[in-house]
Tab-separated table of C-alpha atoms and ligand atoms in Angstrom:
chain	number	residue	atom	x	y	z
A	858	UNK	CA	-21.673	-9.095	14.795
A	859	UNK	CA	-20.134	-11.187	12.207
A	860	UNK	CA	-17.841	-9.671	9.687
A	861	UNK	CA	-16.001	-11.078	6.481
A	862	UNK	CA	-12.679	-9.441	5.431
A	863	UNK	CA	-11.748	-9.796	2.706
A	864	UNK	CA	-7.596	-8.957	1.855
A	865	UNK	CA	-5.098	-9.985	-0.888
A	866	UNK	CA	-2.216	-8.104	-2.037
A	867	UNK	CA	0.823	-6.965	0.075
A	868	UNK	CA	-0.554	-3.596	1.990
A	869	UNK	CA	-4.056	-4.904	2.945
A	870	UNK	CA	-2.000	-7.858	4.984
A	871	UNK	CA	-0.504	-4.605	6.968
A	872	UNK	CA	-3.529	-2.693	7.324
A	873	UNK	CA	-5.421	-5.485	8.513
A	874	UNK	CA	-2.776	-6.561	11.060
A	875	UNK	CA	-3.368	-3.495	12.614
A	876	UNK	CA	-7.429	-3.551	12.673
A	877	UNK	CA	-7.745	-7.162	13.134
A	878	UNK	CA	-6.266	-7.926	16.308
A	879	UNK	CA	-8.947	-5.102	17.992
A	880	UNK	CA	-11.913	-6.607	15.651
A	881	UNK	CA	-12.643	-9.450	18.258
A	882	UNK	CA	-14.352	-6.984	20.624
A	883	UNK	CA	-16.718	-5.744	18.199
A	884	UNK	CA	-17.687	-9.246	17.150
A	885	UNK	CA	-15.840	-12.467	14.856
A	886	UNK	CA	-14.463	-12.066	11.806
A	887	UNK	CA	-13.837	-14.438	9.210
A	888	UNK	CA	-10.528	-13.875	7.037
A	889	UNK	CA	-10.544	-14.360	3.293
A	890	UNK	CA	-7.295	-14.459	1.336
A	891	UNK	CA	-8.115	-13.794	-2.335
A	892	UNK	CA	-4.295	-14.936	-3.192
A	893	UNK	CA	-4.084	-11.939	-5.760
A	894	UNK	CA	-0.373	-11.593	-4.398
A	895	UNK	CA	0.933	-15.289	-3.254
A	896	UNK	CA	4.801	-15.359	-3.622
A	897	UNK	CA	6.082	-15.796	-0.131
A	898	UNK	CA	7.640	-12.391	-0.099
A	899	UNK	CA	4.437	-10.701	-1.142
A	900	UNK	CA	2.447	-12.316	1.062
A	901	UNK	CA	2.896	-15.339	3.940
A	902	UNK	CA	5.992	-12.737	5.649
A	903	UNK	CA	3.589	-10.618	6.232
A	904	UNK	CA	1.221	-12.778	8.437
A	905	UNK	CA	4.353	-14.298	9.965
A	906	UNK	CA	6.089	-10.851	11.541
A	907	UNK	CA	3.200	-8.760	11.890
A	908	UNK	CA	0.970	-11.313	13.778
A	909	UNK	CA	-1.579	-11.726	11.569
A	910	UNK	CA	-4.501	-14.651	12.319
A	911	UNK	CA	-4.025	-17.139	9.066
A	912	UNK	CA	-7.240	-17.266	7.028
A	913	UNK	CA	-9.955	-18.927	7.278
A	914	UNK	CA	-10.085	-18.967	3.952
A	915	UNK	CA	-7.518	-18.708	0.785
A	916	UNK	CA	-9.188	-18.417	-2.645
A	917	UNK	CA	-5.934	-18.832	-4.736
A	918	UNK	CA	-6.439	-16.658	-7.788
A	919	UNK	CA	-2.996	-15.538	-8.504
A	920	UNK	CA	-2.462	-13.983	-11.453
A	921	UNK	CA	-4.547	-13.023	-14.231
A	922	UNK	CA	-5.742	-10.065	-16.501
A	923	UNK	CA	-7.831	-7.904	-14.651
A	924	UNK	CA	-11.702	-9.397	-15.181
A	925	UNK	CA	-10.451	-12.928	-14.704
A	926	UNK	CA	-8.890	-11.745	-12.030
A	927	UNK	CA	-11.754	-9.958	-10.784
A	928	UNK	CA	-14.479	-12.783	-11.991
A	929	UNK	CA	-12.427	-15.241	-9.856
A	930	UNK	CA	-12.279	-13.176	-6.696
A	931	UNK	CA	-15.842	-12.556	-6.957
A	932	UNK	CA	-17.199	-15.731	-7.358
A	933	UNK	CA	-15.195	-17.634	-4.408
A	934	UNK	CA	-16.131	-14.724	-1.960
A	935	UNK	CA	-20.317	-15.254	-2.997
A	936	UNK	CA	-19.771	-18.849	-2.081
A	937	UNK	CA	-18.079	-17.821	1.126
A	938	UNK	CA	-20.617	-15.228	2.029
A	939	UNK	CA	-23.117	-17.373	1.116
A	940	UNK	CA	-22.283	-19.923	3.649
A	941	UNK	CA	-20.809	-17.299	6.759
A	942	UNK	CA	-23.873	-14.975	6.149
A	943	UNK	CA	-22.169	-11.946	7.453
A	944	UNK	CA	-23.605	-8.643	9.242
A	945	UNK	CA	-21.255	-6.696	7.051
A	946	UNK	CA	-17.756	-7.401	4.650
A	947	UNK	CA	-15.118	-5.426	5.230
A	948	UNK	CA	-12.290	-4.562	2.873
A	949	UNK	CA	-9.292	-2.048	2.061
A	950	UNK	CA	-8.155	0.177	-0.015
A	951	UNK	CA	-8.223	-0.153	-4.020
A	952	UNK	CA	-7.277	-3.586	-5.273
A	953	UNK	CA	-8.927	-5.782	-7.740
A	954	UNK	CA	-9.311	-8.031	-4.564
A	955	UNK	CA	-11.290	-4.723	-2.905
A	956	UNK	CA	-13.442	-4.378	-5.842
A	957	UNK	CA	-14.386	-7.771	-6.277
A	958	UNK	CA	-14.868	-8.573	-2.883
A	959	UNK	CA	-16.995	-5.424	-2.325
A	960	UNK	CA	-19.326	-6.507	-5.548
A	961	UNK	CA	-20.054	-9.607	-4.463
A	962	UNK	CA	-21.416	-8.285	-1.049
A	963	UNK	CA	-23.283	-5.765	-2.728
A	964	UNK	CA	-25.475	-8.150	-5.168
A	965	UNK	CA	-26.167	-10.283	-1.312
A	966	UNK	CA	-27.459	-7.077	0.232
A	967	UNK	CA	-24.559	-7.438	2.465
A	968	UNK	CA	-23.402	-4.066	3.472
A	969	UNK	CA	-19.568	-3.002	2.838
A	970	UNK	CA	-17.318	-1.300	4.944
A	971	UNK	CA	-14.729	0.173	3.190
A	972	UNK	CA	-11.269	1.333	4.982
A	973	UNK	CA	-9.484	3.756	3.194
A	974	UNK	CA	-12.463	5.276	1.485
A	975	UNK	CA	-12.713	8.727	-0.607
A	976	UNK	CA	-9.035	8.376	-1.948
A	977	UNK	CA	-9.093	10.157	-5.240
A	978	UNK	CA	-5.604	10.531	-8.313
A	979	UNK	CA	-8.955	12.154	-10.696
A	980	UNK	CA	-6.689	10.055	-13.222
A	981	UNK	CA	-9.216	7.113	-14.033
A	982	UNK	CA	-6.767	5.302	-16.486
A	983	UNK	CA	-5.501	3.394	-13.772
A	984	UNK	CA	-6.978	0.494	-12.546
A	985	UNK	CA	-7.354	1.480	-8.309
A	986	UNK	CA	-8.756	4.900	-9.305
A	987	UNK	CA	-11.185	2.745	-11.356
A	988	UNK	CA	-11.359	0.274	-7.928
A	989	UNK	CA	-11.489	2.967	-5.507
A	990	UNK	CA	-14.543	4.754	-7.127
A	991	UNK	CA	-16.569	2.092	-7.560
A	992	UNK	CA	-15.994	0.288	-4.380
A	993	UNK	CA	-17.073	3.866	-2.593
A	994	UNK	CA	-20.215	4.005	-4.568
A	995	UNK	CA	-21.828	0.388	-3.148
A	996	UNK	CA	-19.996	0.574	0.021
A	997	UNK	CA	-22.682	1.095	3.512
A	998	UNK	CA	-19.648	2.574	6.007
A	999	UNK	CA	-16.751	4.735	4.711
A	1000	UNK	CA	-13.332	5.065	7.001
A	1001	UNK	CA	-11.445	7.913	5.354
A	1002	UNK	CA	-7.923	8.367	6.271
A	1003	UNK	CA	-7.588	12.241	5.941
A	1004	UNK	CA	-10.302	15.276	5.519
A	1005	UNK	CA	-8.820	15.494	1.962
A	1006	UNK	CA	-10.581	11.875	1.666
A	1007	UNK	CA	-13.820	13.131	3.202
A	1008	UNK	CA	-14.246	15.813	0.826
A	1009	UNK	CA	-13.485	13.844	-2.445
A	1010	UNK	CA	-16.528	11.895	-1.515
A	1011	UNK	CA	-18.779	14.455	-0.528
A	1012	UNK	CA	-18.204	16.077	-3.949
A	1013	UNK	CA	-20.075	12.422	-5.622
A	1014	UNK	CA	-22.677	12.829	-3.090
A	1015	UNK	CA	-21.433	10.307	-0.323
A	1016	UNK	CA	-22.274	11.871	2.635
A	1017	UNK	CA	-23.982	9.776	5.001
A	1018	UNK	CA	-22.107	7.229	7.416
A	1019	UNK	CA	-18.479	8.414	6.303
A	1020	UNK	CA	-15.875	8.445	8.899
A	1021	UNK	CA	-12.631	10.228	9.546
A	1022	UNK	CA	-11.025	8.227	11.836
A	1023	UNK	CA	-7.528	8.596	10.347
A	1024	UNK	CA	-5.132	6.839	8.623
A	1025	UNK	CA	-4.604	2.897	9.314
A	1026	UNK	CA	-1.081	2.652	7.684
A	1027	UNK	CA	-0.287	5.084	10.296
A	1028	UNK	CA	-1.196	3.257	13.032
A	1029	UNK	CA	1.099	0.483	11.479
A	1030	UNK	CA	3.781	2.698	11.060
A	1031	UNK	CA	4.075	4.397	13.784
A	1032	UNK	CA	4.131	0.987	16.099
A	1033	UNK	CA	6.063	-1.051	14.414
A	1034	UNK	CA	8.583	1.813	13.377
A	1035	UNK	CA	8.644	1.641	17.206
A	1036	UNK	CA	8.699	-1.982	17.124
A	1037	UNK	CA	12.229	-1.833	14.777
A	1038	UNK	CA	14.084	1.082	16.641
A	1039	UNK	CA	13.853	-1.709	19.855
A	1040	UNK	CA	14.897	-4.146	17.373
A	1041	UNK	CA	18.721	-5.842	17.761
A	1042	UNK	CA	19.828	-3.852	14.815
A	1043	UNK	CA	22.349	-6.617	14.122
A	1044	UNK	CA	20.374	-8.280	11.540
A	1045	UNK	CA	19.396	-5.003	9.642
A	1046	UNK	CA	23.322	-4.415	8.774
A	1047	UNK	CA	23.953	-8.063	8.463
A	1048	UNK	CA	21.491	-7.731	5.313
A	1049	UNK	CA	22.887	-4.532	4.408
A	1050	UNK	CA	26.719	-6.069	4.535
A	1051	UNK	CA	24.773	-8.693	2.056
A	1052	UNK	CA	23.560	-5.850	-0.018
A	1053	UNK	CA	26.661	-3.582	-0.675
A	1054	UNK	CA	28.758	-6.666	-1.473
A	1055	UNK	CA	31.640	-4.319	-2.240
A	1056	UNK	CA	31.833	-2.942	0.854
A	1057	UNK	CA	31.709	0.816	0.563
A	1058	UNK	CA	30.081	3.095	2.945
A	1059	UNK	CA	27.167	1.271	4.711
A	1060	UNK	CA	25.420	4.465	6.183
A	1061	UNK	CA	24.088	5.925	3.301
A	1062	UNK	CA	21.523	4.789	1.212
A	1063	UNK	CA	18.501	5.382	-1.305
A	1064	UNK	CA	15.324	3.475	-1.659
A	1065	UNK	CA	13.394	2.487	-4.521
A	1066	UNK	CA	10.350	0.702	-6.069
A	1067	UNK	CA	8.530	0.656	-9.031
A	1068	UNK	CA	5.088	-1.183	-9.571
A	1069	UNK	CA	2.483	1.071	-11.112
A	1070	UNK	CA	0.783	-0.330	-14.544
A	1071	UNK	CA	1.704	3.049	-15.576
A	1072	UNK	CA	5.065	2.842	-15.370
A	1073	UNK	CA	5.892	-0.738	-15.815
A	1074	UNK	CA	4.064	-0.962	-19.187
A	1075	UNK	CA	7.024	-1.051	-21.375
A	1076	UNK	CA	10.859	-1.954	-20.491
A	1077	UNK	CA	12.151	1.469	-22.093
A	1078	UNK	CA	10.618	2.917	-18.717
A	1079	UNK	CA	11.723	1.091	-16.316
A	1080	UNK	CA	14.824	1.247	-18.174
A	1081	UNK	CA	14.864	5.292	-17.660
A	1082	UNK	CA	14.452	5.042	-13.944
A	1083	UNK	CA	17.230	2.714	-13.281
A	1084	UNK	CA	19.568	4.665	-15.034
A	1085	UNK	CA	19.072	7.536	-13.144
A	1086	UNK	CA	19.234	5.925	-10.318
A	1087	UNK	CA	22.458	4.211	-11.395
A	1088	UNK	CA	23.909	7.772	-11.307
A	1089	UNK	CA	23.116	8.847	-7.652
A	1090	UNK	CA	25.414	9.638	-5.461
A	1091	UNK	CA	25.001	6.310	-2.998
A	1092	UNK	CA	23.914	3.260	-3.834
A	1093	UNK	CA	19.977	2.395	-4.088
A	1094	UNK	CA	18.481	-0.423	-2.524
A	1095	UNK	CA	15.964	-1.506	-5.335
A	1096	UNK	CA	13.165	-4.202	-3.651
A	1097	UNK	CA	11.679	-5.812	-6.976
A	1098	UNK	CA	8.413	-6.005	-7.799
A	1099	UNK	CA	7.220	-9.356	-9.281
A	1100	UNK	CA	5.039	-7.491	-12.162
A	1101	UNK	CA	9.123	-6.182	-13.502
A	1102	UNK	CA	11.413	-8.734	-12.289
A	1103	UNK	CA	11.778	-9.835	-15.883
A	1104	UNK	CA	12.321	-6.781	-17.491
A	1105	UNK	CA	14.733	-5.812	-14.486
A	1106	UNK	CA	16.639	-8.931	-15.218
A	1107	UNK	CA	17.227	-8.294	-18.676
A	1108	UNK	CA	18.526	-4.516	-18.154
A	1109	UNK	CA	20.546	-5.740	-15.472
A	1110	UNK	CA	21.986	-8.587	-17.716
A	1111	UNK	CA	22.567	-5.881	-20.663
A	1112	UNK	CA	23.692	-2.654	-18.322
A	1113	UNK	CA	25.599	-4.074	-15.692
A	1114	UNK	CA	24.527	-1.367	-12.956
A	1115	UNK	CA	27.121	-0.955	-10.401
A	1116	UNK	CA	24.893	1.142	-8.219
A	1117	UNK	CA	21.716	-0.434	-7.915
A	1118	UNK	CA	21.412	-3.305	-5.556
A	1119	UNK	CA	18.498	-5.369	-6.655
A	1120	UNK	CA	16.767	-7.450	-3.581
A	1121	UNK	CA	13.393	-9.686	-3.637
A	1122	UNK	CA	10.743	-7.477	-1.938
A	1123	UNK	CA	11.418	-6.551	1.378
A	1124	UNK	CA	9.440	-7.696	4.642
A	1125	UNK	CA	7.543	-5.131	6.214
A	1126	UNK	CA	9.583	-4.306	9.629
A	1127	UNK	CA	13.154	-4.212	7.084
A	1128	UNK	CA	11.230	-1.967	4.778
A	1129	UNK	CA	10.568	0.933	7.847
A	1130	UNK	CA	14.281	-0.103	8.755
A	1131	UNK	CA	15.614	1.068	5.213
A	1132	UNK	CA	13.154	3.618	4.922
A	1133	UNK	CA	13.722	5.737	8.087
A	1134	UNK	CA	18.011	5.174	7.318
A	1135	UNK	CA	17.529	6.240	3.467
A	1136	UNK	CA	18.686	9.564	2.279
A	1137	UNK	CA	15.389	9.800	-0.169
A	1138	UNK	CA	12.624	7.880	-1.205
A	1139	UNK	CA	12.143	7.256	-4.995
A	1140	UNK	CA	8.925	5.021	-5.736
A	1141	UNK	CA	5.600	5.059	-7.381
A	1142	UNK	CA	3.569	3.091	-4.467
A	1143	UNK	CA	0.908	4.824	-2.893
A	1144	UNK	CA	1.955	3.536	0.563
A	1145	UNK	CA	5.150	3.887	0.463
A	1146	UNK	CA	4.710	7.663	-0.536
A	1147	UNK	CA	3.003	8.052	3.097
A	1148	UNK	CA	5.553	5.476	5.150
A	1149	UNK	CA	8.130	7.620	3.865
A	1150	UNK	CA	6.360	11.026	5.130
A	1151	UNK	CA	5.302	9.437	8.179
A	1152	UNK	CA	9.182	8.604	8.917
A	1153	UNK	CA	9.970	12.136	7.843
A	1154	UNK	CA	11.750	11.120	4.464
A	1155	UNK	CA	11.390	13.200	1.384
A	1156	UNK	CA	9.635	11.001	-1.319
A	1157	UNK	CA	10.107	11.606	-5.229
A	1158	UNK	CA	7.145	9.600	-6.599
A	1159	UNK	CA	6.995	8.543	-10.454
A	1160	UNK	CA	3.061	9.607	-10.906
A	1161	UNK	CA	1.459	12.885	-11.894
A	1162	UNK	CA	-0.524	12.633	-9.320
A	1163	UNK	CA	-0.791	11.357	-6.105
A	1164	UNK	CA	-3.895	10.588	-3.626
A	1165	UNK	CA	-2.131	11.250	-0.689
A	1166	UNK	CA	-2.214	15.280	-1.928
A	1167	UNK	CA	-1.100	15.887	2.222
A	1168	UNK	CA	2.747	14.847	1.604
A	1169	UNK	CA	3.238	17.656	-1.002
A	1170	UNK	CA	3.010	20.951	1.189
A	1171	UNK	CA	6.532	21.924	1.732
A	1172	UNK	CA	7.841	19.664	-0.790
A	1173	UNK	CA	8.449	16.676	1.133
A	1174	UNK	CA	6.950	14.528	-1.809
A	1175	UNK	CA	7.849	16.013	-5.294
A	1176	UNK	CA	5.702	14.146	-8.099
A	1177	UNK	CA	8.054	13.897	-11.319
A	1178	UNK	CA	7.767	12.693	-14.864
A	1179	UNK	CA	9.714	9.305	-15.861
A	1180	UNK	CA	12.905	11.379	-17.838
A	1181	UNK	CA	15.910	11.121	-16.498
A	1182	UNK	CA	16.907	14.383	-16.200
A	1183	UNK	CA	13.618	15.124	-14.302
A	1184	UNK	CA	14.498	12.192	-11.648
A	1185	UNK	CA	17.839	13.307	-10.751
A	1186	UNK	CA	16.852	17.061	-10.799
A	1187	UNK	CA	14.037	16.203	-8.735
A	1188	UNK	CA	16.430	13.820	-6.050
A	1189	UNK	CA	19.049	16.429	-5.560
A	1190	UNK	CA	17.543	20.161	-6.190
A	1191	UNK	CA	14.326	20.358	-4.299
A	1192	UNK	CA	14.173	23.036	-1.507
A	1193	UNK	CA	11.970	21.786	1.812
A	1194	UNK	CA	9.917	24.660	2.324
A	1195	UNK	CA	8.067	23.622	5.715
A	1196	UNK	CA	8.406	21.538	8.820
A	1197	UNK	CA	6.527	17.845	8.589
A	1198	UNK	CA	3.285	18.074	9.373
A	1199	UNK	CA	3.428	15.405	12.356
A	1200	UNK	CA	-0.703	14.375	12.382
A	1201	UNK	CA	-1.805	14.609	9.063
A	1202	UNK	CA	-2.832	11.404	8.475
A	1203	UNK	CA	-3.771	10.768	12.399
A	1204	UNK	CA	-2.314	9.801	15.540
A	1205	UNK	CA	-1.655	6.284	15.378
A	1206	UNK	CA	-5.482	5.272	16.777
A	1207	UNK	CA	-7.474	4.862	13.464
A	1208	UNK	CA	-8.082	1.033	14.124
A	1209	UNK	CA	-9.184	2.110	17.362
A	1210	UNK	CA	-11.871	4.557	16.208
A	1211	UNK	CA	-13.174	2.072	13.872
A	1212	UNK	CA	-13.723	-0.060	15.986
A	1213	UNK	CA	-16.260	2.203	18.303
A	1214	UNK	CA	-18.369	3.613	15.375
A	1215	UNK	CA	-18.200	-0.485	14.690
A	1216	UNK	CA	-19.740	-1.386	18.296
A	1217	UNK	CA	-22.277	1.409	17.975
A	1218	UNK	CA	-23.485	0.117	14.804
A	1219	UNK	CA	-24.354	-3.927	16.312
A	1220	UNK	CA	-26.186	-2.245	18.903
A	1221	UNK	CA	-28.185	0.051	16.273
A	1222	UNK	CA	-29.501	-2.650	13.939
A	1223	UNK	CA	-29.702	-0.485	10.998
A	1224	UNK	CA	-30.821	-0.957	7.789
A	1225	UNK	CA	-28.435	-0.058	4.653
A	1226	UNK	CA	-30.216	-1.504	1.395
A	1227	UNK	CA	-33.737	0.714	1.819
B	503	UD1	C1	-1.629	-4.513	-6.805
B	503	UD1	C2	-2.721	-3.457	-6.749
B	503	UD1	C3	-2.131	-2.137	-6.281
B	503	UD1	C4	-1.276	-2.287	-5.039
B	503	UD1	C5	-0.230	-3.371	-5.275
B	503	UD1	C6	0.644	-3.617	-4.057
B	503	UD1	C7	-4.549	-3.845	-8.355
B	503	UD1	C8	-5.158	-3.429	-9.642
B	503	UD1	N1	-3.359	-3.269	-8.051
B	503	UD1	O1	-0.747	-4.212	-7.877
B	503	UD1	O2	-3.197	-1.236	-6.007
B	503	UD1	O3	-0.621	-1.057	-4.749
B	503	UD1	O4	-0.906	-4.590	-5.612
B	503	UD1	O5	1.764	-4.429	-4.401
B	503	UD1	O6	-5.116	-4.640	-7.641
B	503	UD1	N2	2.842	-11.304	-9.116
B	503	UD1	C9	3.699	-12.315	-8.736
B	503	UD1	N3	3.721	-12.704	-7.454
B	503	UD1	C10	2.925	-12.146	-6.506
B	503	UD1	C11	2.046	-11.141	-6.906
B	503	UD1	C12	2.012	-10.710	-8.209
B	503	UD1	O7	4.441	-12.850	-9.549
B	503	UD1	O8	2.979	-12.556	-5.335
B	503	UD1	C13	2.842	-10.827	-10.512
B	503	UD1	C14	1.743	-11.422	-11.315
B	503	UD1	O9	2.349	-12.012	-12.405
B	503	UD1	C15	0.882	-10.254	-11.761
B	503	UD1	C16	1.742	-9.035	-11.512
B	503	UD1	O10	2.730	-9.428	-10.538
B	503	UD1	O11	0.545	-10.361	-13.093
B	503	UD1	C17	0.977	-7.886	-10.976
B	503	UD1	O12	0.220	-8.316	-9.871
B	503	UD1	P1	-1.243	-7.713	-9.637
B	503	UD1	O13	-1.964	-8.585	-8.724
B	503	UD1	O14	-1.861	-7.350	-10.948
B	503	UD1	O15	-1.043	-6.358	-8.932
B	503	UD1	P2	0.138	-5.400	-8.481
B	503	UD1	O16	0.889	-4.822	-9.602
B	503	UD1	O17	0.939	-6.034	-7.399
């Protein structure tokens, strides 16, 4: 079996890290970079410490509004698939580089596999709910990550071939969570020392992103959110997204926080480093939302909704509105009503699974486009 993946912003370089390396015994796989994130923090330090193959391809998009964007991924992966003639293409999640990817495949009668399927927000203003839907709708085979995800697509009538094989960010989380706790902790606090230049208390800690089109629209925003976060109680460790670094700069320049330290985007192993030593979470990224839970943090996400609906029982993820009031109520006066539910989004072995329900497929020969 030959398969084309196709990956390009920062958490489809994680989730493949952790299918790809168990892809060679179901057959070879060709790796397309779409270069929809390309800065060397959102992208190469990724393949570096997580061991993932280079491509065999990079397509070099970078950025662009979202049909160029789109219209750019699209037409360098037809050429590709045109000359690799694939048994299937494979992508993640709900990018532009998914959706793209996944439409050119479908006009070659090349049937998708989709990881991460049957995530649903019901809010289709934004773009990956927009991404997610349509990608399900042409895809052949359908991973889902939780039962939640399983049931979102049965209600639109996608029932056959759909898998619950758990959650693939787990699997990354949970090993190389495992990965950092062996880790000579030495260069964690060296970069913390860097981080909390005034040298206060180094144990305690917040940590928080912003990315979202949603929330990054308009500076007044993004403005909000720092300045409650400028009032915590220990300082916040703020990676920044390239989509607000210049908005961030000019707050910064104007406000002069004190409590915020501001950091280029983190790798992924120091990410699950200041994750599992934060006191809270605050962030609007889908996958960090989960990392967070996964590492038994309580999240405070910036949506009003969330897809991964499994991290709110007990209130260990507590969706809030971008006021500040409502951000600081919502860090420091939430009561945890229940233990963390240890397996909800698997047991570390979704790559795994995929992987079988991939070998029985080459030996089945079916047919997808009838
Ligand atoms: C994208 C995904 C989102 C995912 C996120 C992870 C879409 C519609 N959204 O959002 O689902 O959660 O990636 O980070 O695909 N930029 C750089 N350097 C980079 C990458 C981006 O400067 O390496 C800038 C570009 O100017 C671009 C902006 O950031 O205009 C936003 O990038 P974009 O590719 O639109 O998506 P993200 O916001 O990262």
């Amino acid at each position: 079996m030959k398969i084309v993946t196709v990956i390009g912003a920062r958490p489809q370089f994680i989730k493949a890290a952790v299918v790809s390396g168990k892809l060679c015994r179901v057959g070879k796989e060709i790796l397309v970079h779409t270069g929809q994130h390309y800065d060397r923090n959102m992208s190469d330090i990724f393949f570096e410490e997580l061991g993932l193959t280079p491509p065999d391809y990079h397509l070099g998009v970078g950025a662009g509004s979202h049909a160029r964007q789109t219209a750019d991924i699209m037409t360098g992966t037809e050429e590709i698939l045109l000359k690799e003639k694939p048994d299937f293409a494979l992508v993640y999640g709900d990018t532009n580089s998914t959706l793209a990817a996944a439409l050119a495949a479908s006009k070659l009668l090349i049937p998708i596999i989709h990881i991460e399927a049957g995530l649903r927000s019901f809010n289709r203003a934004m773009p990956e709910e927009q991404n997610r839907i349509l990608t399900d709708h042409i895809s052949s085979i359908l991973f889902c990550p939780t039962d939640t995800a399983v049931a979102n697509l049965a209600e639109e009538n996608i029932k056959s071939n759909v898998y619950q094989v758990g959650d693939v960010m787990c699997d990354a989380v949970l090993c190389y969570a495992d990965q950092v706790r062996h880790m000579d902790s030495a260069c964690f606090k060296e970069k913390l020392a860097c981080l909390f230049p005034w040298k206060g208390d180094l144990s305690r800690w917040y940590l928080a992103t912003v990315h979202r089109a949603e929330n990054t629209g308009d500076i007044c925003q993004i403005g909000t959110v720092l300045e409650a976060l400028e009032e915590l109680d220990a300082p916040v460790i703020f990676p920044v997204h390239p989509r607000i670094r210049a908005y961030v700069e000019r707050l910064h320049k104007e406000c002069g926080y004190r409590n915020l330290c501001f950091v280029e985007p983190l790798g992924y192993l120091e990410m699950l480093f200041f994750i599992s030593g934060s006191i809270k979470v605050i962030t609007d990224s889908g996958g960090l939302q989960k990392e967070a839970f996964i590492l038994q943090k309580n999240v405070v996400t910036l949506r009003k909704q969330t897809e991964w609906v499994e991290t709110l029982a007990g209130n260990h993820n507590i969706l809030c509105s971008i006021r500040k009031e409502d951000i600081i109520h919502a860090i420091y006066d939430t009561d945890i009503t229940l233990e963390f539910d240890q397996n909800v989004f698997g047991d570390g072995n979704a790559a795994e699974r995929i992987c079988k329900v991939l070998c029985t497929l080459s030996d089945g020969k079916r047919k997808f486009f009838e």
